[in-house]
mmCIF file of C-alpha atoms in Angstrom:
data_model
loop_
_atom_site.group_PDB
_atom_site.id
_atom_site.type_symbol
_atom_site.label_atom_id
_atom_site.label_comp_id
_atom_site.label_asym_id
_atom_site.label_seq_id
_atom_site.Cartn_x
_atom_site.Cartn_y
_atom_site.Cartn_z
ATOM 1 C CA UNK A 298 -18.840 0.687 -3.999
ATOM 2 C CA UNK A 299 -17.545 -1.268 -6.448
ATOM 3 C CA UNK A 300 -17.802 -4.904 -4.221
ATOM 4 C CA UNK A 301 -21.278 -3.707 -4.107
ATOM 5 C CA UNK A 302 -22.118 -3.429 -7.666
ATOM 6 C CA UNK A 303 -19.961 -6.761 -8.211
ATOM 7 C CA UNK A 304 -22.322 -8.725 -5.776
ATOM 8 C CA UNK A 305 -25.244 -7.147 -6.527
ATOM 9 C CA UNK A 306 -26.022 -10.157 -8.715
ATOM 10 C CA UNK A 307 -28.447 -13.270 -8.625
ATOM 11 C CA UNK A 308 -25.205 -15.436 -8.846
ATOM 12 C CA UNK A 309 -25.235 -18.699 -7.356
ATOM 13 C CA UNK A 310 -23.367 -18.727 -3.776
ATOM 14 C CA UNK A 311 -23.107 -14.943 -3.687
ATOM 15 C CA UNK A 312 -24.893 -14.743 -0.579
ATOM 16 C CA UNK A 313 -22.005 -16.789 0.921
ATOM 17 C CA UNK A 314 -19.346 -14.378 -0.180
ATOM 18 C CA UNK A 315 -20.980 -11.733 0.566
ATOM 19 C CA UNK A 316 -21.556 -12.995 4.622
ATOM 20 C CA UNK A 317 -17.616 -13.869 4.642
ATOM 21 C CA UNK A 318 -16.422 -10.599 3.238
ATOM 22 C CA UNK A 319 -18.334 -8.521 6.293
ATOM 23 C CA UNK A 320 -16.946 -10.922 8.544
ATOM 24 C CA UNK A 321 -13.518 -8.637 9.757
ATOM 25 C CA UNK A 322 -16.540 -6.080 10.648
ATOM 26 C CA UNK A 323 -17.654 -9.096 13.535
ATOM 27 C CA UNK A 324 -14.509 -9.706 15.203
ATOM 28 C CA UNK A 325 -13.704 -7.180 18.114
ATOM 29 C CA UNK A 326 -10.806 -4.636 16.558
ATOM 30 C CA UNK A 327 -8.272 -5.299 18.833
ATOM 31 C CA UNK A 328 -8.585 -8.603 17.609
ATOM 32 C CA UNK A 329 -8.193 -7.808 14.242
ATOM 33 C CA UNK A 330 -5.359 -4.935 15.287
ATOM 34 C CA UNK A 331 -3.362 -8.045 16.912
ATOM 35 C CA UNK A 332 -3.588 -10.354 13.877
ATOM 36 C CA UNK A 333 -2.135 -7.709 11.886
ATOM 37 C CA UNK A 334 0.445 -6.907 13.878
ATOM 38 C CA UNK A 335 1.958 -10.643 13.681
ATOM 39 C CA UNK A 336 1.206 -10.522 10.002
ATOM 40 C CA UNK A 337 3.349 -7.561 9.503
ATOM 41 C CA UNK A 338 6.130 -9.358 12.094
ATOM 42 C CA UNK A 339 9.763 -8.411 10.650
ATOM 43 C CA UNK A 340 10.766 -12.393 10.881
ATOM 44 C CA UNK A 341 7.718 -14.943 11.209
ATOM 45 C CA UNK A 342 5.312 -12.163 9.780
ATOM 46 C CA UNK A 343 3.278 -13.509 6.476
ATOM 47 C CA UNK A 344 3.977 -10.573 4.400
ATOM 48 C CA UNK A 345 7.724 -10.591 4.820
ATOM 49 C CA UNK A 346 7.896 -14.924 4.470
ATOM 50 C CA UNK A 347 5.902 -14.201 1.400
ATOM 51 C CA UNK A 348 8.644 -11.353 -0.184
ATOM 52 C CA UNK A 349 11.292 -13.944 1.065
ATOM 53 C CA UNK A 350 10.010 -16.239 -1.071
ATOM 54 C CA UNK A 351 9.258 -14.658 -4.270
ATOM 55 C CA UNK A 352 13.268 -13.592 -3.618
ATOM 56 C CA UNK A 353 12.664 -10.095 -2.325
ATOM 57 C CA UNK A 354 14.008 -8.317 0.992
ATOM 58 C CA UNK A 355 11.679 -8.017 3.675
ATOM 59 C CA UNK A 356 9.805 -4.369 4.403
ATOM 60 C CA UNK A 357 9.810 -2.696 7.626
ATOM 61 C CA UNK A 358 5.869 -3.318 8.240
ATOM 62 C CA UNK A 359 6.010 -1.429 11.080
ATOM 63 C CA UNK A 360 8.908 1.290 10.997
ATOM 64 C CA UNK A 361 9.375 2.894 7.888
ATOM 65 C CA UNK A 362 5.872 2.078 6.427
ATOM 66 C CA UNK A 363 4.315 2.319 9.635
ATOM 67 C CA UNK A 364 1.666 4.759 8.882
ATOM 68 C CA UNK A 365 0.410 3.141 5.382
ATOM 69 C CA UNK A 366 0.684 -0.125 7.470
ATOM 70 C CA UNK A 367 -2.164 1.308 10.088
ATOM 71 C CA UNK A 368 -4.052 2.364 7.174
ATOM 72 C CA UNK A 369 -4.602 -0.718 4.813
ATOM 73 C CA UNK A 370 -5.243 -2.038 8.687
ATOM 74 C CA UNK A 371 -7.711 -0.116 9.147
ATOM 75 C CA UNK A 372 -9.492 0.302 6.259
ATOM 76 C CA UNK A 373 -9.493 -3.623 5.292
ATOM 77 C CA UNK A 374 -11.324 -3.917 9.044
ATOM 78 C CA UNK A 375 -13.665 -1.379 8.002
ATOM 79 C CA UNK A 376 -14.824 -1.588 4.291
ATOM 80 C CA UNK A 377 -17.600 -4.630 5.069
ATOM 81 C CA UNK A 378 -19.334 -1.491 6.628
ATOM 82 C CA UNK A 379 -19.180 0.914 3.947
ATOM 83 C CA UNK A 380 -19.886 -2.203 1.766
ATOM 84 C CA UNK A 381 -22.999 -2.588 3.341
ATOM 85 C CA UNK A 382 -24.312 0.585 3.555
ATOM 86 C CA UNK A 383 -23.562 0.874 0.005
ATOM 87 C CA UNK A 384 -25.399 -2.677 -0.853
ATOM 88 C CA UNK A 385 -28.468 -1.578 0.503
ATOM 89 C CA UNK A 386 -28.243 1.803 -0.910
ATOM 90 C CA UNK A 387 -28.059 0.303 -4.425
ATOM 91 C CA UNK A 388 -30.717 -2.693 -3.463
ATOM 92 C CA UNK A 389 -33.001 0.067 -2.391
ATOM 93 C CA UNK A 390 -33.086 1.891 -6.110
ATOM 94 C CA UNK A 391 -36.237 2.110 -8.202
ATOM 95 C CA UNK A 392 -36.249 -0.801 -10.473
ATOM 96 C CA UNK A 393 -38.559 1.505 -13.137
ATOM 97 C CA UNK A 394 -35.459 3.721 -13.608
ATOM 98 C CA UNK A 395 -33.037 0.836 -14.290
ATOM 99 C CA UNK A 396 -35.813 -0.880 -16.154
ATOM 100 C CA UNK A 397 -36.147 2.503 -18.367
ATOM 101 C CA UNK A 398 -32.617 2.586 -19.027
ATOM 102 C CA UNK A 399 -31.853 -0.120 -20.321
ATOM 103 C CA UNK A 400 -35.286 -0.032 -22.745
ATOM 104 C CA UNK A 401 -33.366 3.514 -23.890
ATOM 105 C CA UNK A 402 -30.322 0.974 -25.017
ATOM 106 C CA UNK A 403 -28.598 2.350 -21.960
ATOM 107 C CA UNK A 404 -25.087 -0.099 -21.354
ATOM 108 C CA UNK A 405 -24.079 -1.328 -17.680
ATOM 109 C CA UNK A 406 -21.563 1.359 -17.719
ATOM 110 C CA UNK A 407 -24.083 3.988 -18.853
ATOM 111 C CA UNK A 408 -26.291 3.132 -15.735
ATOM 112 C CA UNK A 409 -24.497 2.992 -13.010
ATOM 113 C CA UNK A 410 -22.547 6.669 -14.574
ATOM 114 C CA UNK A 411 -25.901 8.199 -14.775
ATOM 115 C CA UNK A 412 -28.607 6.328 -13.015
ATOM 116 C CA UNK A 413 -27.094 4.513 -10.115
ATOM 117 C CA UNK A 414 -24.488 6.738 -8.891
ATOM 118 C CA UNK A 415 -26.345 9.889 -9.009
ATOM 119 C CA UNK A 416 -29.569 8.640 -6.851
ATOM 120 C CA UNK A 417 -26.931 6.606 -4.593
ATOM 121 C CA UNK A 418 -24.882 10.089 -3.685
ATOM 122 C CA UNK A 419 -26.963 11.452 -0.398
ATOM 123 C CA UNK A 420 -26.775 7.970 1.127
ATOM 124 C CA UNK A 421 -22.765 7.695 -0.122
ATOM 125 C CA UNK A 422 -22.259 10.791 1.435
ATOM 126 C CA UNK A 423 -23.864 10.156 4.470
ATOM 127 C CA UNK A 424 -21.804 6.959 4.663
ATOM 128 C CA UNK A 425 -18.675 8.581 3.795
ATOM 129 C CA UNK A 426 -19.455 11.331 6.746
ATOM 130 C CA UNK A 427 -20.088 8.293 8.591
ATOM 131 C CA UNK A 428 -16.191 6.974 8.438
ATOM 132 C CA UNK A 429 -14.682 10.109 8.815
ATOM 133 C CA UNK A 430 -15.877 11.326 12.230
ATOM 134 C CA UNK A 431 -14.716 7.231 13.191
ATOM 135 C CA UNK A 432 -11.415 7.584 11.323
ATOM 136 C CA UNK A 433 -10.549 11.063 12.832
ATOM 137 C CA UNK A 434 -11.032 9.382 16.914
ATOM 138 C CA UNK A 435 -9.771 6.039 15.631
ATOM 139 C CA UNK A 436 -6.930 4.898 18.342
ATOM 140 C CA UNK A 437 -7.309 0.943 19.188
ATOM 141 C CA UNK A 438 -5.712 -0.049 15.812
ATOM 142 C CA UNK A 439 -2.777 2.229 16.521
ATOM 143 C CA UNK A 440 -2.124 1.712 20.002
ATOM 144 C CA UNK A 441 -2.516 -2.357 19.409
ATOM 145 C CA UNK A 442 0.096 -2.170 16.476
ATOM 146 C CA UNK A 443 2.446 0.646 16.949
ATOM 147 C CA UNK A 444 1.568 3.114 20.238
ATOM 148 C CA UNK A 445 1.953 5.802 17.895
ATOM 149 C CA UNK A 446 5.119 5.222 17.141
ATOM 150 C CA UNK A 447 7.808 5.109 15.948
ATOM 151 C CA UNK A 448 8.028 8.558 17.242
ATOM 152 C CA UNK A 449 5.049 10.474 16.376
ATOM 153 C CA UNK A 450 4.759 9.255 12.861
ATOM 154 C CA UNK A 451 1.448 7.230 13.470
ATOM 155 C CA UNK A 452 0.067 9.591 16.530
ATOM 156 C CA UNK A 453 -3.100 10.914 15.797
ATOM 157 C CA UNK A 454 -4.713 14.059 17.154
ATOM 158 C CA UNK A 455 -7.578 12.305 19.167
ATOM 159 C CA UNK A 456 -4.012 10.320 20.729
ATOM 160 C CA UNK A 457 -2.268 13.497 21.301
ATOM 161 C CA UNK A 458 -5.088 14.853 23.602
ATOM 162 C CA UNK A 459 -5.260 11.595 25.249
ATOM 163 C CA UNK A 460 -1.619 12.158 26.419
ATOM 164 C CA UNK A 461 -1.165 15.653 27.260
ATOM 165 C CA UNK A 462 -3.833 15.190 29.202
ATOM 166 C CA UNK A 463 -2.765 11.969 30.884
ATOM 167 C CA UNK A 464 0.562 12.246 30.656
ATOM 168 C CA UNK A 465 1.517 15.938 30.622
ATOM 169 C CA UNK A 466 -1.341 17.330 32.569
ATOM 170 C CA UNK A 467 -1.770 20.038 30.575
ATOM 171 C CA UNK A 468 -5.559 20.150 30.685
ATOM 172 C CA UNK A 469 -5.791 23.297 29.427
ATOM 173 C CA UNK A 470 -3.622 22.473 26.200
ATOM 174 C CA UNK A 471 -5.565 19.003 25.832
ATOM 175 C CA UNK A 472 -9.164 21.061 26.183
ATOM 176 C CA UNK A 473 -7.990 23.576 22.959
ATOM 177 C CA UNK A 474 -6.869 20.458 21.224
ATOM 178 C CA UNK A 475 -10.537 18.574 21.615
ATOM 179 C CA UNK A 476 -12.243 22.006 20.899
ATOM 180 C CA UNK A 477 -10.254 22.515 17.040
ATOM 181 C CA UNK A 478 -11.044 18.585 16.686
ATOM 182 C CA UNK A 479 -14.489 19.128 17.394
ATOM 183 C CA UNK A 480 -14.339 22.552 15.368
ATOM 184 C CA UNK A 481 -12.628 20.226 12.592
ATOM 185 C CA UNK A 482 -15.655 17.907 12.458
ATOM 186 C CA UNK A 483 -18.531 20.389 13.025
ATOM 187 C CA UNK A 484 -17.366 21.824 9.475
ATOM 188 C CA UNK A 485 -16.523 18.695 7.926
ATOM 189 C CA UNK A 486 -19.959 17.606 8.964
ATOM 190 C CA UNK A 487 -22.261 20.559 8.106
ATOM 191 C CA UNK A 488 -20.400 21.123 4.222
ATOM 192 C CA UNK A 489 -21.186 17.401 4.041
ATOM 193 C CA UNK A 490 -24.814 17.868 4.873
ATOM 194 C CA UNK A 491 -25.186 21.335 2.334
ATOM 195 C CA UNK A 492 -23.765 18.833 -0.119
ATOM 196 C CA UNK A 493 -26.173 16.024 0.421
ATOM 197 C CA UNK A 494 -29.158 18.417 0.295
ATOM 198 C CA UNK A 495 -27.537 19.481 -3.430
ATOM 199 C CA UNK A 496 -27.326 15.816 -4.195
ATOM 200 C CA UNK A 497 -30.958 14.923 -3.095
ATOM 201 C CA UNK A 498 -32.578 17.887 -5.003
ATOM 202 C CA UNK A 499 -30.207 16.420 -7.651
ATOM 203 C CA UNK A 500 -31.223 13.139 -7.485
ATOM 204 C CA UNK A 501 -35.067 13.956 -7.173
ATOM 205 C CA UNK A 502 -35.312 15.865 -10.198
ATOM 206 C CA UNK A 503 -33.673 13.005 -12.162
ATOM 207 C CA UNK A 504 -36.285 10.241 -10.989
ATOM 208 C CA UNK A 505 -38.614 12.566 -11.760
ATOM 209 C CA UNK A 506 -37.252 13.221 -15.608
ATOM 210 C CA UNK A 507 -37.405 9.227 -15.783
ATOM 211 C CA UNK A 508 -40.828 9.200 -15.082
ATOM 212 C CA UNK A 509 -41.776 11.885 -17.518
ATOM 213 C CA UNK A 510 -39.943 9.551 -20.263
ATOM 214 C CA UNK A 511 -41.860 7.109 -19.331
#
């Protein structure tokens, strides 16, 4: 959100920037998986070269850290999307409210608090619903950089299923575990939706206080 309100400006070259920032989003993930894993390489890895040479000891990327290694993985692969959504979603608002605003003295602060923000928030939501059903089955960036390991610390439950199916054949186990994941996201998704319909009504009553001002 805030990339978007930084390049949501008539700034020379900012339609450059903003085509290479989304570019991660083009390459195919496993890709982008196997680039990270050489960049978090214990030896020839850029990460630990770069520690080595401010004169710090070199992290184990992929043991110790493993699981907040997967994550900035994944989410540097993925925020172009959420970027976009959330460019268009501010591209999209009325320009009368913003033009209101700031004839009420309002500050750049002040708008996006109580103008931007606020009539952004169903499509936010939406977006954030979005990314969590994909983060909760996400698997390629995990198998491509650590199979889940070391141990079990990086396994995910949409992983787990995969295996005691495969592996253990234990369907029945493997069925219960994709019914409470399902259950999990069925929940998730439906508070999300109550929420957005709060948000809307929300959002609707403040355009329509905005045009009674004006």
């Amino acid at each position: 959100m805030g990339l978007a309100l930084l390049s949501d400006r008539n700034i020379r070259g900012m339609s450059v920037l903003r085509t290479l920032f989304i570019l991660p989003m083009m390459i195919a993930p496993v890709v982008v998986d196997l680039m990270w894993r050489y960049m978090y390489h214990p030896t020839i890895g850029v990460f630990n070269r770069a520690l080595e040479t401010v004169g710090l000891e070199k992290v184990d990327w992929l043991g110790q850290n493993a699981l907040m290694s997967v994550i900035i993985a994944d989410i540097r692969q993925w925020t172009p999307f959420i970027f976009i959504l959330s460019l268009a979603a501010l591209q999209s608002l009325p320009q009368s409210a913003l033009e209101a605003a700031r004839i009420d003295g309002a500050s750049g602060w002040q708008q996006i608090i109580y103008i931007k923000l606020p009539m952004m928030l169903p499509i936010l939501i939406v977006t954030a619903l979005l990314r969590l059903i994909d983060a909760f089955k996400v698997s390629d960036v995990i198998l491509v950089m650590t199979g889940g390991g070391p141990g079990q610390d990086t396994e995910i439950l949409a992983m787990r299923t995969s295996r005691t199916a495969s592996e253990f054949r234990e369907l029945g186990v493997a069925a219960g575990m994709s019914n409470y994941l399902l259950l999990m996201l069925m929940i998730l998704t439906l508070s999300m939706f109550a929420f957005t319909r709060w948000t809307e009504r929300r959002a609707a009553r403040l355009a329509a206080a905005i045009q009674e001002d004006e």
